[in-house]
Amino acid sequence: MTRDTAIAASPCAWWQRGVIYQIYPRSFQDSNGDGIGDLPGITRRLDYLRWLGVDALWLSPVYPSPMADFGYDVADYTGIDPIFGTLKDFDELLAETHRRGMKLIMDFVPNHTSEEHPWFRESRASRENPRRDWYIWRDPAPGGGPPNNWLSEFGGPAWTQDPATGQYYYHAYLPQQPDLNWRNPDVHAAVHTAMRFWLERGVDGFRLDTVHHLFEDEGLHDNPPNPDFRDGMAPILAYTRVHQMDLPQVQDVLAGLRQLTDAYDDRVLIGEVYLPLERIVTYYGTDLQPGVHLPFNFHLIGAAWRASFIADLMVRYESLLPPGRWPNWVLGNHDRSRVASRFGAQNAALACMLLLTLRGTPTLYYGDELGLTDVPIPPAAVQDPWELRVPGFGYGRDPVRTPMPWDKTLHGGFTDGTPWLPLGGSHGDVESQRNDATSLLRLTRDLIALRRRNAALSEGSYGAIESRGDVLVYERVAGSARVVVLLNFSSVTVHTPLVQGQVILSTAGDRAGEHAANLVALRPHEGLICACT
Ligand code: NOJ
Ligand code: CA
């Protein structure tokens, strides 16, 4: 059976069975020597992604942008920034992705625009401008100063005063990223039109940026002080931001975006939601008012690297999922420390096996298949506005956005010019790992292939989930197919019971076919997938 017919034969949608791969376009492949990755560069590397076996590519934003937040400040929702190429380049990337049986998911940023977006330029021009109400404008507080105590994610007040009218505008992130006013129906219509533009072009869905921020309290109540705040903690933690995010009105907006997307065949909506699990699951919406198909579950990123912690997390997430909703897991992204740095390089293979055997759609961050580590960036070379505005708390994201090392040539084959961020780290490059049967890259590929052909892994339910000391053990079951995953989180060999099974895959790549019964030996940081009867 070919790869595409295997997917077609499944009752699950592609975004349920498939593996999503996040590309940070600035850092994937440069094609014109300016040191910044671009769309033709990604097209050039599609055969690699096809070889790896991923099903869908999600591109961080490639829209025209002044790049104050590296593309998350969008100045035109229906164009491509010249740094990344042209619309023609985009169409070619889309066609070539589809030709290889893969899907393409766009990032979309509905919460805010760039200050250079024509909508905001008009909005700020005068109080009477027809687009004034497209953003959130308020008078200064009675004694002067910002309207209330709300803070920006990226440091400082969430309000900036505009000299033209003396009023303040609200921005959950940078002052260069003014928040749209989703209480205005014209904003809905304009954003829907922009999303339709891409759906008509054939994109397979959207990853919606920071949807929990879409609404703020209309009465502008001050946030209450955080009782757990202590000296030395990041200033943003001084308040509990109850009035600034996760308001019920978000659900109506998501339902509207879902309706729009559902008018097209087979598309997916993913929501970025940084909230506790019990809040994340509300972003699926209800049967009457569906929200996104997949609210990103980031809780693996923040997890303690312990078998018992992960087992509890899996059980808790499953118990919170609304009936019929599909789970998902994210191991790394462009905002958080890389998995090999977070959990240690010795755990990278184990983490990869975990991600690709959990129930639900996995999202893999580019470079994590090589075990890339965070690359230290000297203070003078920092580019990330978050680190520049709030230094010293480990918020900097440059270290996790460094160029993909493709081979051993200068700059790893990423660019002929000077890379916008340095390459670094001690892991191998794509070419060398491809030729090494024991590499993380080859393991990742084997895991993806196994997941694809094994219904218990791609679609199955869980059997038992348990932690036995440092070993995490769980079963995946579909019909008569039963698979047991055993992951040793410790740095010593551990023996753990297994009734009867045959090893399908080890993180070390060397035990396939081994018969396992009674007690299985797991080497330090080793994971095993066993077929069981
Ligand atoms: C979340 C994105 O993942 C992050 O990179 C960005 O800076 C903020 N949203 C603001 O758009
Ligand atoms: Ca380039």
XYZ file of C-alpha atoms and ligand atoms in Angstrom:
545
model
C 0.000 0.000 0.000
C 1.446 3.408 -0.841
C 1.719 6.117 1.738
C -1.208 8.104 0.343
C -3.608 5.171 0.075
C -2.697 4.179 3.642
C -3.903 7.571 4.802
C -6.993 7.465 2.593
C -8.020 4.065 3.977
C -8.134 5.377 7.548
C -11.326 6.746 9.097
C -9.218 9.487 10.687
C -8.483 12.827 9.054
C -4.929 13.523 7.869
C -4.373 15.922 10.735
C -5.239 13.176 13.204
C -3.023 10.445 11.758
C -0.251 12.687 10.535
C 2.886 14.215 12.013
C 3.189 18.006 11.815
C 6.633 19.529 11.258
C 7.187 23.173 12.184
C 9.516 25.171 9.953
C 10.924 28.475 11.115
C 11.390 29.887 7.607
C 14.217 32.299 8.455
C 16.370 29.364 9.487
C 15.526 26.437 7.229
C 17.309 27.104 3.931
C 18.536 30.270 2.289
C 18.429 30.314 -1.510
C 19.759 33.773 -2.396
C 22.745 34.290 -0.152
C 21.264 36.960 2.120
C 21.722 34.721 5.144
C 17.983 34.388 5.770
C 15.957 31.308 4.898
C 13.220 31.709 2.299
C 10.415 29.953 0.443
C 12.489 28.720 -2.539
C 14.886 27.317 0.074
C 12.083 25.343 1.710
C 10.959 24.058 -1.689
C 14.495 22.827 -2.287
C 14.354 20.799 0.922
C 10.954 19.187 0.402
C 12.486 15.881 -0.625
C 14.193 15.725 2.745
C 10.863 16.216 4.511
C 9.248 13.611 2.331
C 12.118 11.246 3.183
C 11.663 11.990 6.888
C 8.023 11.023 6.442
C 6.207 13.982 7.987
C 2.692 14.688 6.764
C 2.231 18.415 7.162
C 4.476 21.459 7.280
C 3.568 24.444 9.403
C 5.385 27.627 8.436
C 5.907 30.377 10.973
C 4.729 33.681 9.399
C 6.024 34.685 5.978
C 3.782 37.742 5.476
C 5.131 41.237 4.796
C 6.408 42.512 8.112
C 8.820 45.046 9.586
C 10.076 42.005 11.577
C 9.881 43.691 14.975
C 8.807 40.229 16.182
C 10.246 38.335 13.214
C 7.018 38.070 11.261
C 4.521 37.863 14.125
C 3.937 41.550 13.371
C 2.008 41.290 10.110
C 1.737 44.334 7.833
C -0.327 42.587 5.130
C -2.259 39.369 5.656
C -2.384 38.523 1.975
C 1.191 38.892 0.808
C 4.661 37.424 1.190
C 7.557 39.410 2.613
C 10.273 39.943 -0.028
C 12.786 38.435 2.416
C 10.961 35.145 1.979
C 10.134 35.495 -1.728
C 6.972 36.163 -3.704
C 3.447 34.840 -3.964
C 4.644 32.894 -6.979
C 7.293 31.248 -4.785
C 4.579 30.461 -2.281
C 2.341 28.879 -4.909
C 5.239 26.809 -6.097
C 6.036 25.656 -2.562
C 2.393 24.737 -2.025
C 2.150 22.817 -5.301
C 5.413 20.973 -4.695
C 4.381 20.129 -1.123
C 1.101 18.717 -2.388
C 2.847 16.857 -5.197
C 4.798 14.977 -2.541
C 1.637 14.050 -0.645
C 2.208 16.532 2.176
C 0.044 19.371 3.517
C 0.911 22.996 4.183
C -0.348 24.910 7.220
C 0.050 28.702 7.413
C 0.618 30.591 10.604
C -2.055 33.242 11.044
C -1.936 36.046 13.602
C -5.477 37.212 14.422
C -4.729 38.909 17.747
C -2.640 41.801 16.491
C -1.158 43.378 13.392
C 2.023 45.301 12.858
C 1.868 49.010 13.657
C 2.689 49.360 9.961
C -0.420 47.546 8.799
C -2.566 50.025 6.798
C -5.462 49.306 9.184
C -3.465 50.586 12.135
C -1.997 53.510 10.222
C -5.551 54.638 9.540
C -6.737 53.812 13.037
C -4.089 55.931 14.689
C -4.564 58.865 12.301
C -7.463 60.451 14.227
C -10.224 59.644 16.714
C -12.740 60.014 13.913
C -11.078 57.641 11.475
C -13.516 54.890 10.360
C -10.930 52.314 11.428
C -10.358 53.887 14.859
C -12.402 51.171 16.526
C -10.528 48.348 14.779
C -7.970 48.593 17.589
C -8.327 49.159 21.327
C -7.991 52.847 22.197
C -8.552 54.342 25.640
C -8.045 57.674 27.364
C -5.264 58.005 29.943
C -6.094 57.162 33.554
C -7.686 60.112 35.433
C -4.345 61.224 36.898
C -2.508 60.516 33.618
C -0.592 57.405 32.597
C -1.838 54.100 31.138
C -5.540 53.252 31.567
C -4.813 50.370 33.982
C -2.094 48.053 35.322
C -2.027 45.544 32.483
C 1.406 44.416 31.363
C 2.733 43.298 28.000
C 4.024 39.736 27.495
C 7.244 41.272 26.218
C 7.843 43.674 29.115
C 6.512 47.042 30.230
C 2.932 48.313 30.157
C 0.496 46.796 27.655
C -0.501 50.360 26.686
C 1.352 52.864 24.545
C 0.294 56.488 24.210
C 0.008 57.772 20.676
C 1.023 61.435 20.329
C -1.434 62.104 17.473
C -4.527 61.834 19.703
C -3.170 61.462 23.242
C -4.983 58.142 23.673
C -3.373 54.811 24.543
C -3.618 51.672 22.428
C -3.456 48.155 23.831
C -0.830 45.584 22.852
C -0.532 42.179 24.493
C 2.982 41.953 22.997
C 5.261 44.682 21.572
C 4.127 48.290 21.092
C 4.742 47.512 17.402
C 2.003 44.830 17.631
C -1.283 46.646 18.394
C -4.171 44.321 19.296
C -7.146 44.179 16.965
C -10.541 44.909 18.497
C -12.484 41.672 18.032
C -15.631 43.368 19.407
C -15.876 45.134 16.050
C -17.682 43.027 13.398
C -15.698 44.695 10.602
C -12.550 43.139 12.055
C -14.150 39.685 11.802
C -15.098 40.311 8.188
C -11.642 41.609 7.240
C -9.807 38.708 8.881
C -12.194 36.184 7.322
C -11.475 37.691 3.921
C -7.737 37.354 4.506
C -8.038 33.731 5.589
C -10.252 32.936 2.601
C -7.496 34.287 0.352
C -5.187 31.483 1.526
C -7.870 28.807 1.663
C -8.754 29.572 -1.962
C -5.073 29.267 -2.831
C -5.166 25.760 -1.413
C -3.491 25.915 1.992
C -4.511 23.038 4.224
C -5.151 25.004 7.366
C -3.920 27.540 9.870
C -2.074 27.618 13.127
C -3.724 30.573 14.892
C -1.337 32.604 16.984
C -2.061 33.315 20.656
C -5.850 32.940 20.508
C -6.264 33.150 24.294
C -5.351 36.829 23.941
C -8.162 37.795 21.544
C -10.272 39.592 24.186
C -9.649 41.700 27.259
C -12.067 42.858 29.923
C -14.160 45.658 28.459
C -14.363 47.402 31.856
C -10.550 47.513 32.001
C -10.417 46.260 35.588
C -6.922 46.167 37.058
C -5.394 42.710 37.338
C -5.061 41.550 40.952
C -1.551 41.221 42.426
C -0.077 37.713 42.231
C 0.207 36.496 45.845
C 3.133 34.233 44.871
C 5.204 37.039 43.364
C 8.656 37.418 44.897
C 11.623 39.714 44.302
C 13.763 38.474 41.437
C 10.827 37.028 39.489
C 10.080 38.397 36.012
C 7.974 41.594 36.277
C 5.167 40.100 34.130
C 4.447 37.709 37.016
C 3.561 40.566 39.386
C -0.144 40.265 38.523
C -2.552 37.430 37.853
C -3.686 38.323 34.371
C -7.335 37.291 34.725
C -8.693 40.332 32.892
C -6.289 40.157 30.005
C -6.811 36.709 28.509
C -8.966 33.614 28.107
C -12.263 35.509 28.084
C -15.417 33.600 27.043
C -15.919 35.750 23.926
C -12.889 34.038 22.341
C -15.062 30.989 21.744
C -17.430 32.928 19.447
C -14.543 34.142 17.314
C -13.074 30.652 17.024
C -16.473 29.255 16.086
C -16.637 31.825 13.278
C -13.166 30.922 12.031
C -14.048 27.230 12.227
C -17.201 27.757 10.190
C -15.175 29.592 7.605
C -12.582 26.800 7.438
C -15.196 24.038 7.372
C -16.616 25.528 4.183
C -13.505 24.067 2.520
C -12.696 20.350 2.316
C -10.347 18.722 4.722
C -8.678 21.762 6.324
C -7.439 22.064 9.873
C -7.492 24.824 12.478
C -4.902 24.692 15.223
C -4.902 27.175 18.090
C -1.914 28.355 20.079
C -3.159 28.392 23.671
C -0.726 28.812 26.549
C -3.055 27.943 29.424
C -3.555 25.209 32.019
C -4.824 21.912 30.568
C -8.325 22.344 31.902
C -8.594 25.641 30.016
C -6.883 24.419 26.832
C -9.521 21.759 26.294
C -12.297 24.369 26.249
C -10.789 25.648 22.977
C -12.173 22.570 21.203
C -15.514 24.339 21.648
C -18.734 22.362 21.906
C -20.764 20.268 19.468
C -23.034 23.240 18.910
C -20.186 25.694 18.657
C -16.981 23.918 17.591
C -13.713 25.747 18.144
C -10.333 24.706 16.736
C -9.629 21.088 15.761
C -6.437 21.078 17.806
C -5.719 23.513 20.628
C -1.974 23.048 20.994
C -1.060 21.110 24.100
C 2.291 22.516 25.240
C 2.408 20.728 28.559
C 5.146 18.358 27.470
C 7.405 21.363 26.901
C 7.079 22.450 30.509
C 7.076 18.914 31.912
C 9.422 17.650 34.596
C 11.470 14.889 32.969
C 10.233 12.111 35.238
C 8.257 8.986 34.386
C 5.651 9.672 37.083
C 5.166 13.277 35.975
C 4.603 12.318 32.326
C 2.284 9.434 33.260
C 0.155 11.806 35.365
C 0.135 14.342 32.556
C -1.065 11.749 30.027
C -3.818 10.520 32.328
C -4.943 14.013 33.265
C -5.045 15.215 29.659
C -7.057 12.176 28.572
C -9.508 12.660 31.427
C -10.038 16.315 30.492
C -10.511 15.803 26.728
C -14.118 16.383 25.720
C -15.723 13.316 24.114
C -14.786 12.820 20.479
C -12.028 15.417 20.494
C -8.578 14.539 19.214
C -5.505 15.052 21.435
C -2.179 16.519 20.367
C 1.309 16.967 21.783
C 4.081 19.474 21.097
C 7.667 18.738 22.098
C 9.382 21.926 20.960
C 8.750 25.194 19.152
C 10.307 28.519 18.232
C 9.505 30.052 21.627
C 10.919 27.520 24.089
C 14.265 25.916 24.842
C 15.089 23.005 22.528
C 14.260 19.539 23.750
C 17.904 18.367 23.767
C 18.818 21.313 26.005
C 15.717 21.152 28.154
C 15.800 17.435 28.937
C 19.504 16.791 28.147
C 21.043 15.397 24.965
C 21.050 11.901 26.488
C 17.236 12.083 26.633
C 16.602 13.403 23.122
C 15.918 9.955 21.628
C 13.671 8.965 24.505
C 11.717 12.212 24.176
C 11.334 11.605 20.456
C 9.999 8.099 21.042
C 7.602 9.502 23.618
C 6.268 12.198 21.294
C 5.761 9.794 18.407
C 4.002 7.096 20.421
C 1.596 9.237 22.441
C -2.057 9.281 21.440
C -2.756 12.338 19.323
C -1.172 14.459 16.634
C 2.527 15.148 17.296
C 4.199 18.415 16.300
C 7.931 18.244 15.731
C 10.085 21.381 15.617
C 12.663 21.590 12.818
C 16.086 20.468 13.955
C 14.810 18.494 16.937
C 15.117 15.411 14.714
C 18.885 16.079 14.801
C 19.016 16.803 18.520
C 19.902 20.465 17.971
C 20.665 22.214 21.232
C 20.130 25.847 22.171
C 22.934 27.913 20.663
C 24.271 30.556 23.070
C 24.001 34.042 21.575
C 26.378 36.691 22.985
C 24.498 39.671 24.465
C 25.719 42.000 21.717
C 24.284 39.698 19.039
C 20.802 39.216 20.546
C 17.998 39.858 18.052
C 14.892 38.625 19.861
C 12.854 41.626 21.119
C 11.689 39.666 24.168
C 15.274 39.151 25.393
C 16.205 42.717 24.487
C 13.303 44.139 26.521
C 13.367 41.708 29.440
C 16.966 40.496 29.667
C 18.223 37.988 32.164
C 15.159 35.775 32.703
C 15.955 33.218 30.011
C 13.212 34.429 27.681
C 15.548 34.826 24.677
C 14.404 32.789 21.674
C 17.355 33.301 19.310
C 19.104 30.186 20.704
C 16.256 27.942 19.472
C 15.914 29.600 16.054
C 19.383 28.988 14.644
C 19.909 27.720 11.076
C 19.405 24.095 10.123
C 22.749 22.316 9.605
C 22.393 20.348 6.364
C 25.982 19.241 5.796
C 29.578 19.901 6.775
C 30.222 22.746 4.341
C 30.575 26.342 5.502
C 27.465 27.423 7.458
C 26.132 23.900 7.261
C 24.875 24.346 3.712
C 22.237 26.749 5.042
C 23.537 29.799 3.191
C 26.330 31.049 0.965
C 26.208 34.345 2.819
C 26.410 35.227 6.488
C 23.711 33.436 8.498
C 21.358 35.768 10.382
C 22.039 33.727 13.525
C 25.105 31.547 14.082
C 25.002 27.788 13.724
C 26.299 25.899 16.708
C 26.117 22.876 18.944
C 27.798 19.503 18.860
C 25.101 17.422 17.157
C 25.569 16.160 13.591
C 24.143 17.617 10.410
C 21.436 16.119 8.204
C 23.844 14.510 5.773
C 25.968 12.749 8.387
C 22.975 11.640 10.452
C 21.257 10.294 7.348
C 24.248 8.014 6.810
C 24.365 6.835 10.416
C 21.870 4.079 11.249
C 22.188 4.863 14.983
C 21.476 8.603 14.655
C 18.530 10.465 16.136
C 17.499 11.441 12.624
C 17.222 7.813 11.540
C 15.353 6.960 14.732
C 12.916 9.812 14.119
C 12.319 8.579 10.593
C 11.832 4.994 11.790
C 9.400 6.144 14.470
C 7.373 8.154 11.976
C 7.272 5.218 9.563
C 6.268 2.831 12.338
C 3.565 5.164 13.525
C 2.223 5.360 9.992
C 1.988 1.615 9.434
C 0.896 0.672 12.937
C -2.738 1.535 13.619
C -2.308 1.071 17.378
C 0.225 3.907 17.385
C -1.434 6.269 14.937
C -5.077 5.834 15.874
C -5.288 3.466 18.798
C -6.548 4.121 22.281
C -4.510 3.733 25.450
C -4.453 0.610 27.537
C -2.739 0.926 30.888
C -0.564 3.978 31.559
C 1.772 3.619 34.522
C 5.092 4.678 35.946
C 7.161 1.959 37.586
C 9.864 3.914 39.332
C 11.838 5.556 36.548
C 10.133 3.597 33.781
C 7.088 4.916 31.958
C 4.983 2.136 30.438
C 1.893 2.500 28.294
C -0.105 0.420 25.880
C -1.607 1.495 22.597
C -4.397 -0.652 21.237
C -6.368 -0.803 17.974
C -8.475 -3.894 17.304
C -6.215 -6.878 17.820
C -3.044 -4.771 17.480
C -1.393 -4.055 20.821
C 1.831 -2.197 21.366
C 3.612 -1.554 24.647
C 5.995 1.399 24.997
C 8.594 1.227 27.766
C 10.717 4.301 28.456
C 13.573 4.318 30.952
C 14.040 7.824 32.318
C 17.020 6.851 34.472
C 20.736 6.613 33.787
C 21.005 3.001 34.959
C 19.806 -0.292 33.483
C 16.370 -1.251 34.771
C 14.472 -4.544 34.491
C 10.737 -4.281 34.159
C 8.021 -6.913 33.596
C 6.499 -7.554 30.204
C 4.196 -10.513 29.701
C 5.106 -11.465 26.120
C 6.334 -9.303 23.325
C 8.651 -8.710 20.464
C 10.773 -5.610 20.198
C 9.839 -3.515 17.162
C 12.144 -0.591 17.843
C 14.693 0.528 20.420
C 15.931 4.103 20.770
C 19.394 2.577 20.267
C 18.267 1.034 16.980
C 19.614 -2.448 17.718
C 17.028 -4.780 19.235
C 14.349 -5.223 16.580
C 12.989 -8.768 16.569
C 14.238 -9.576 20.066
C 11.785 -11.694 22.005
C 10.834 -10.233 25.363
C 9.106 -12.127 28.149
C 8.801 -11.815 31.910
C 11.475 -9.178 32.465
C 12.824 -6.739 29.908
C 16.138 -4.987 30.418
C 16.112 -1.314 29.520
C 19.496 0.322 29.207
C 20.067 3.871 30.546
C 17.718 6.316 28.754
C 16.516 3.548 26.473
C 13.014 3.291 25.078
C 11.472 0.198 23.528
C 8.364 -0.349 21.475
C 7.140 -3.947 21.682
C 4.388 -5.702 19.783
C 2.400 -7.716 22.277
C -0.262 -10.337 21.978
C 3.215 33.496 19.943
C 4.290 33.182 18.954
O 4.555 31.803 18.970
C 5.486 34.030 19.320
O 6.629 33.678 18.595
C 5.115 35.472 19.110
O 6.183 36.301 19.517
C 3.864 35.857 19.894
N 2.820 34.875 19.790
C 3.307 37.158 19.416
O 2.728 36.995 18.149
Ca 17.250 34.314 1.596
